[in-house]
Coordinates of C-alpha atoms in Angstrom, one line a residue:
X1 CA 37.8 140.0 115.5
X2 CA 35.5 137.1 114.7
X3 CA 31.9 138.2 115.3
X4 CA 30.6 134.7 115.8
X5 CA 33.1 133.9 118.5
X6 CA 32.4 137.3 120.2
X7 CA 28.7 136.4 120.1
X8 CA 29.3 133.1 121.8
X9 CA 31.3 134.7 124.6
X10 CA 28.7 137.4 125.2
X11 CA 25.5 135.4 125.1
X12 CA 26.4 133.1 127.9
X13 CA 25.9 133.8 131.6
X14 CA 28.0 136.5 133.2
X15 CA 31.2 135.0 134.6
X16 CA 32.3 138.2 136.4
X17 CA 30.6 137.4 139.7
X18 CA 32.0 139.0 142.9
X19 CA 34.3 137.2 145.2
X20 CA 32.9 136.4 148.6
X21 CA 34.7 135.6 151.8
X22 CA 32.9 134.4 154.9
X23 CA 34.4 134.1 158.4
X24 CA 32.0 131.9 160.4
X25 CA 31.6 132.9 164.0
X26 CA 30.4 131.0 167.1
X27 CA 27.5 131.0 169.5
X28 CA 24.4 132.2 167.8
X29 CA 21.3 130.1 167.8
X30 CA 18.5 129.7 165.3
X31 CA 16.3 132.2 167.2
X32 CA 18.7 135.1 167.2
X33 CA 16.9 136.9 164.4
X34 CA 13.4 137.2 163.1
X35 CA 12.1 135.1 160.3
X36 CA 11.1 138.0 158.2
X37 CA 12.9 141.1 157.1
X38 CA 11.7 144.3 155.6
X39 CA 13.5 145.1 152.4
X40 CA 14.9 148.5 151.6
X41 CA 18.7 148.7 152.2
X42 CA 19.7 149.8 155.7
X43 CA 16.1 149.7 156.9
X44 CA 16.3 145.9 157.1
X45 CA 15.8 145.0 160.8
X46 CA 14.6 142.0 162.7
X47 CA 10.9 142.2 163.8
X48 CA 10.6 143.5 167.3
X49 CA 14.2 144.5 167.7
X50 CA 16.1 147.7 167.1
X51 CA 19.4 146.2 166.2
X52 CA 19.9 146.1 162.4
X53 CA 20.3 142.7 160.9
X54 CA 23.1 143.9 158.7
X55 CA 25.2 147.0 158.4
X56 CA 27.8 148.5 156.2
X57 CA 31.4 148.4 157.3
X58 CA 34.7 149.7 156.0
X59 CA 35.4 146.3 154.4
X60 CA 31.9 145.4 153.3
X61 CA 28.7 144.1 154.9
X62 CA 28.4 142.7 158.4
X63 CA 25.6 140.2 158.9
X64 CA 24.5 139.1 162.4
X65 CA 22.8 135.9 163.3
X66 CA 21.0 133.5 161.1
X67 CA 20.5 134.6 157.5
X68 CA 16.8 134.3 156.6
X69 CA 15.8 133.1 153.2
X70 CA 15.5 135.9 150.6
X71 CA 18.1 138.1 152.3
X72 CA 20.5 137.6 149.5
X73 CA 18.0 139.0 146.9
X74 CA 17.3 141.9 149.3
X75 CA 20.9 142.9 149.9
X76 CA 21.9 142.5 146.2
X77 CA 20.4 145.8 144.9
X78 CA 21.2 147.7 148.1
X79 CA 24.9 146.7 148.2
X80 CA 25.6 146.8 144.4
X81 CA 25.2 143.2 143.6
X82 CA 26.3 141.2 146.6
X83 CA 25.6 137.6 145.7
X84 CA 25.0 134.3 147.5
X85 CA 24.9 135.3 151.2
X86 CA 25.0 131.7 152.5
X87 CA 21.3 131.7 153.4
X88 CA 21.5 128.2 154.8
X89 CA 24.1 129.2 157.4
X90 CA 23.0 128.8 161.0
X91 CA 25.9 130.8 162.5
X92 CA 26.7 134.5 162.4
X93 CA 29.1 135.4 159.6
X94 CA 30.9 138.3 158.2
X95 CA 30.7 138.9 154.5
X96 CA 33.4 140.9 152.8
X97 CA 32.4 142.5 149.6
X98 CA 35.3 142.5 147.1
X99 CA 35.0 145.1 144.3
X100 CA 34.0 143.8 140.9
X101 CA 36.4 146.1 139.2
X102 CA 39.1 143.5 138.8
X103 CA 40.5 142.2 135.6
X104 CA 40.3 138.6 134.3
X105 CA 42.7 136.0 133.1
X106 CA 41.8 134.2 129.9
X107 CA 43.6 131.1 129.0
X108 CA 43.8 129.9 125.3
X109 CA 44.9 126.3 124.8
X110 CA 45.4 124.3 121.7
X111 CA 45.8 120.5 121.4
X112 CA 46.5 118.8 118.1
X113 CA 45.5 121.9 116.2
X114 CA 46.5 125.5 115.7
X115 CA 44.8 127.9 118.1
X116 CA 46.5 131.0 116.8
X117 CA 43.1 132.3 115.4
X118 CA 42.1 132.9 119.0
X119 CA 45.1 135.1 119.6
X120 CA 44.2 137.1 116.5
X121 CA 40.6 137.4 117.6
X122 CA 41.5 138.9 121.0
X123 CA 44.2 141.1 119.6
X124 CA 41.9 142.7 117.1
X125 CA 39.0 142.8 119.6
X126 CA 41.0 144.8 122.2
X127 CA 42.5 147.1 119.6
X128 CA 39.0 147.9 118.2
X129 CA 37.8 148.5 121.8
X130 CA 40.5 151.2 122.2
X131 CA 42.4 149.4 124.9
X132 CA 46.1 149.7 125.7
X133 CA 47.7 146.4 124.6
X134 CA 51.0 145.0 125.5
X135 CA 51.7 142.1 123.1
X136 CA 54.5 139.7 123.9
X137 CA 54.8 137.7 120.7
X138 CA 57.2 134.8 121.0
X139 CA 56.0 132.7 118.0
X140 CA 55.6 134.9 114.9
X141 CA 57.0 138.2 113.6
X142 CA 55.3 141.6 113.7
X143 CA 54.6 141.5 109.9
X144 CA 52.7 138.2 110.3
X145 CA 50.3 139.6 113.0
X146 CA 49.9 142.8 111.0
X147 CA 48.9 141.0 107.9
X148 CA 46.3 138.9 109.7
X149 CA 45.1 142.0 111.6
X150 CA 44.5 143.9 108.4
X151 CA 42.2 141.1 107.3
X152 CA 40.3 141.5 110.5
X153 CA 40.0 145.3 110.1
X154 CA 42.9 146.6 112.4
X155 CA 46.3 148.0 111.6
X156 CA 49.0 147.0 114.1
X157 CA 51.4 149.5 112.5
X158 CA 49.0 152.4 113.1
X159 CA 48.2 151.2 116.7
X160 CA 51.9 151.0 117.5
X161 CA 52.7 154.4 116.1
X162 CA 50.0 156.1 118.1
X163 CA 51.1 154.3 121.3
X164 CA 48.1 152.0 121.7
X165 CA 50.1 148.8 121.0
X166 CA 53.4 147.9 122.7
X167 CA 54.9 145.0 120.7
X168 CA 57.7 142.8 121.9
X169 CA 58.9 140.7 118.9
X170 CA 60.5 137.7 120.5
X171 CA 62.1 136.3 117.3
X172 CA 64.0 139.6 116.6
X173 CA 64.7 140.5 120.2
X174 CA 66.4 137.1 120.9
X175 CA 69.0 137.9 118.2
X176 CA 69.6 141.3 119.8
X177 CA 70.2 139.6 123.1
X178 CA 72.9 137.2 121.8
X179 CA 74.7 139.4 119.3
X180 CA 74.4 142.9 120.5
X181 CA 75.7 144.5 123.6
X182 CA 72.9 145.8 125.8
X183 CA 73.6 148.5 128.3
X184 CA 70.1 148.4 129.7
X185 CA 68.2 145.3 130.9
X186 CA 66.5 143.5 128.1
X187 CA 63.1 141.8 128.5
X188 CA 64.6 138.5 127.2
X189 CA 67.8 138.9 129.2
X190 CA 67.3 135.4 130.7
X191 CA 68.5 133.9 127.4
X192 CA 72.1 134.8 128.1
X193 CA 72.1 134.3 131.8
X194 CA 73.0 131.2 133.8
X195 CA 69.8 131.5 135.8
X196 CA 67.2 131.0 133.1
X197 CA 64.4 131.3 135.5
X198 CA 64.7 135.1 136.1
X199 CA 61.8 136.6 134.2
X200 CA 61.9 139.9 136.2
X201 CA 63.1 141.9 133.2
X202 CA 60.2 140.7 131.2
X203 CA 57.8 141.6 134.0
X204 CA 59.3 145.1 134.3
X205 CA 58.8 145.5 130.5
X206 CA 55.1 144.6 130.8
X207 CA 54.6 146.9 133.8
X208 CA 56.4 149.8 132.1
X209 CA 54.4 149.3 128.9
X210 CA 51.0 149.3 130.6
X211 CA 51.5 151.8 133.4
X212 CA 49.2 154.9 133.3
X213 CA 50.9 157.7 131.4
X214 CA 50.3 161.3 130.7
X215 CA 47.1 162.9 129.3
X216 CA 48.1 161.7 125.9
X217 CA 47.2 158.1 126.9
X218 CA 44.0 159.1 128.8
X219 CA 41.9 158.0 125.9
X220 CA 42.9 154.4 126.2
X221 CA 40.6 152.0 128.0
X222 CA 41.7 149.2 130.3
X223 CA 45.2 147.7 129.8
X224 CA 45.6 144.3 128.3
X225 CA 48.5 141.9 128.3
X226 CA 48.6 139.3 125.5
X227 CA 51.2 136.5 125.3
X228 CA 51.7 134.2 122.4
X229 CA 52.7 131.8 123.7
X230 CA 54.0 130.8 127.1
X231 CA 55.0 127.3 126.1
X232 CA 57.9 128.8 124.2
X233 CA 59.4 129.9 127.5
X234 CA 59.5 126.2 128.6
X235 CA 61.4 125.4 125.4
X236 CA 63.9 128.1 126.1
X237 CA 64.8 126.5 129.5
X238 CA 62.5 128.4 131.8
X239 CA 60.9 126.3 134.5
X240 CA 57.1 126.0 134.8
X241 CA 57.3 127.5 138.3
X242 CA 59.1 130.6 137.1
X243 CA 56.5 131.1 134.3
X244 CA 53.7 130.8 136.9
X245 CA 55.4 133.3 139.1
X246 CA 55.7 135.6 136.1
X247 CA 51.9 135.3 135.5
X248 CA 51.2 135.8 139.2
X249 CA 53.1 139.1 139.2
X250 CA 51.4 140.2 136.0
X251 CA 48.0 139.4 137.5
X252 CA 48.8 141.4 140.6
X253 CA 49.8 144.4 138.4
X254 CA 47.6 144.2 135.4
X255 CA 44.4 142.6 136.8
X256 CA 44.3 143.9 140.4
X257 CA 46.3 147.2 140.3
X258 CA 45.5 148.4 136.8
X259 CA 42.1 146.7 136.5
X260 CA 43.1 145.2 133.1
X261 CA 42.9 141.8 131.5
X262 CA 45.4 139.1 130.6
X263 CA 45.1 136.7 127.6
X264 CA 47.7 134.0 127.1
X265 CA 48.1 131.0 124.8
X266 CA 49.6 127.7 126.0
X267 CA 50.1 124.6 123.8
X268 CA 49.0 121.3 125.2
X269 CA 51.5 118.7 123.9
X270 CA 49.5 115.8 125.1
X271 CA 52.7 114.1 126.2
X272 CA 52.3 112.4 129.6
X273 CA 56.1 112.7 130.1
X274 CA 56.1 116.5 129.7
X275 CA 55.6 117.3 133.3
X276 CA 56.7 121.0 133.0
X277 CA 54.0 121.6 130.4
X278 CA 51.4 119.9 132.6
X279 CA 52.3 121.9 135.6
X280 CA 52.1 125.2 133.6
X281 CA 48.8 124.3 132.0
X282 CA 47.1 123.1 135.2
X283 CA 48.4 126.0 137.2
X284 CA 47.0 128.5 134.7
X285 CA 43.7 126.6 134.5
X286 CA 43.1 127.0 138.2
X287 CA 43.7 130.8 138.0
X288 CA 41.7 131.5 134.8
X289 CA 38.2 132.9 134.6
X290 CA 37.7 131.9 131.0
X291 CA 39.3 129.0 129.2
X292 CA 39.1 128.5 125.4
X293 CA 40.4 125.1 124.3
X294 CA 40.8 124.4 120.6
X295 CA 41.1 120.7 119.9
X296 CA 41.6 118.7 116.7
X297 CA 38.9 116.2 115.7
X298 CA 39.3 112.7 117.1
X299 CA 38.5 111.3 113.7
X300 CA 41.3 113.2 112.0
X301 CA 41.4 115.9 109.3
X302 CA 38.2 117.1 107.8
X303 CA 37.9 119.7 105.0
X304 CA 34.7 121.2 106.3
X305 CA 35.3 121.0 110.1
X306 CA 38.7 122.1 111.3
X307 CA 38.3 121.3 115.0
X308 CA 36.2 121.9 118.1
X309 CA 36.3 124.7 120.6
X310 CA 35.4 124.2 124.2
X311 CA 34.5 127.3 126.2
X312 CA 34.8 127.0 129.9
X313 CA 33.6 129.7 132.3
X314 CA 35.2 129.4 135.7
X315 CA 34.7 131.1 139.0
X316 CA 38.1 130.6 140.8
X317 CA 36.9 132.4 143.9
X318 CA 34.0 130.0 144.6
X319 CA 34.4 126.6 146.3
X320 CA 31.2 125.1 145.1
X321 CA 31.2 122.1 142.7
X322 CA 28.9 123.9 140.3
X323 CA 31.2 126.9 139.7
X324 CA 32.2 125.9 136.1
X325 CA 30.0 125.9 133.0
X326 CA 31.2 124.8 129.6
X327 CA 29.9 124.7 126.0
X328 CA 31.5 122.9 123.0
X329 CA 31.2 124.0 119.4
X330 CA 32.9 122.9 116.2
X331 CA 34.4 125.4 113.8
X332 CA 35.7 126.1 110.4
X333 CA 38.4 128.7 109.7
X334 CA 37.8 130.8 106.6
X335 CA 39.9 133.6 105.1
X336 CA 38.6 136.5 107.2
X337 CA 36.2 134.8 109.6
X338 CA 35.5 131.6 111.6
X339 CA 32.2 129.8 111.5
X340 CA 30.9 128.0 114.6
X341 CA 28.2 125.4 114.9
X342 CA 27.0 122.6 117.2
X343 CA 28.5 119.2 117.0
X344 CA 27.4 117.4 113.8
X345 CA 25.6 120.4 112.5
X346 CA 28.1 121.5 109.9
X347 CA 26.4 122.8 106.7
X348 CA 28.5 120.4 104.6
X349 CA 27.1 117.4 106.6
X350 CA 23.4 118.5 106.7

């Protein structure tokens, strides 16, 4: 885990806002509710009327009539953080409060540089946080990740032995698929099938690895799926749509059902003719809550600045134009850490 990167992600505004859904009704005029409202949860009532302005329902909060200004701030503490109640609306609406306990999808992207240091950061971060991790490694061997992890203060061997880490070594498993008879379905079984778009065995492997177990696994925190990297599946003949379907099912299981997180790396080739890679990258970008994009310098190689990292916080559930916020830093990779600084503020330049 790189402390500076973790600090950058934690000091920015919270990106885990609730999803809101509003079904606009018909027929209510501006005078259907009073201008003022007394705060205090369910005691909020229009002046001179006995019908409550809002009430709790099985699915969330039901708001009747025009939404007065300040109502959002009044309902937020009463309803556990309900945000942005469309105070400018002049029609009755129903607001459905979706629980905040839902996992996030983090997209790691590298363009003209190596973004593997981001994978090592999240791997060591979640292992130190005592999370159950399923790591689908399609680029490097287990020993490679273990050596880097030891520099960051974690042992992948120990984590795998005690059941915290489930590691799928793609390089070794691909050899087993081709040259050994498999009686049971293999996660990479699509390599020897005519239909290369069938990633169901890989999804079943992920679901089996992260499903809640006995009391022995009760100590683990939220489950995490880490993939390095999805671009390899395109090189193996899997279509971008099939990969997006795989991520969709993983999100439904890991993020929604198990309340866990997904972190995946995708390489941006920068080739305009590589349509499959563009479809995959754009599709994942629209679904992601956090995007970390590592880019090489436009001026070329530099000994003291290895690249720049763009951090983009997204709110996929919101339709407003101001839902995204981004920051850009330059970085230098060292032996056991990564230094981040603002553009042009490298210690070697100052």
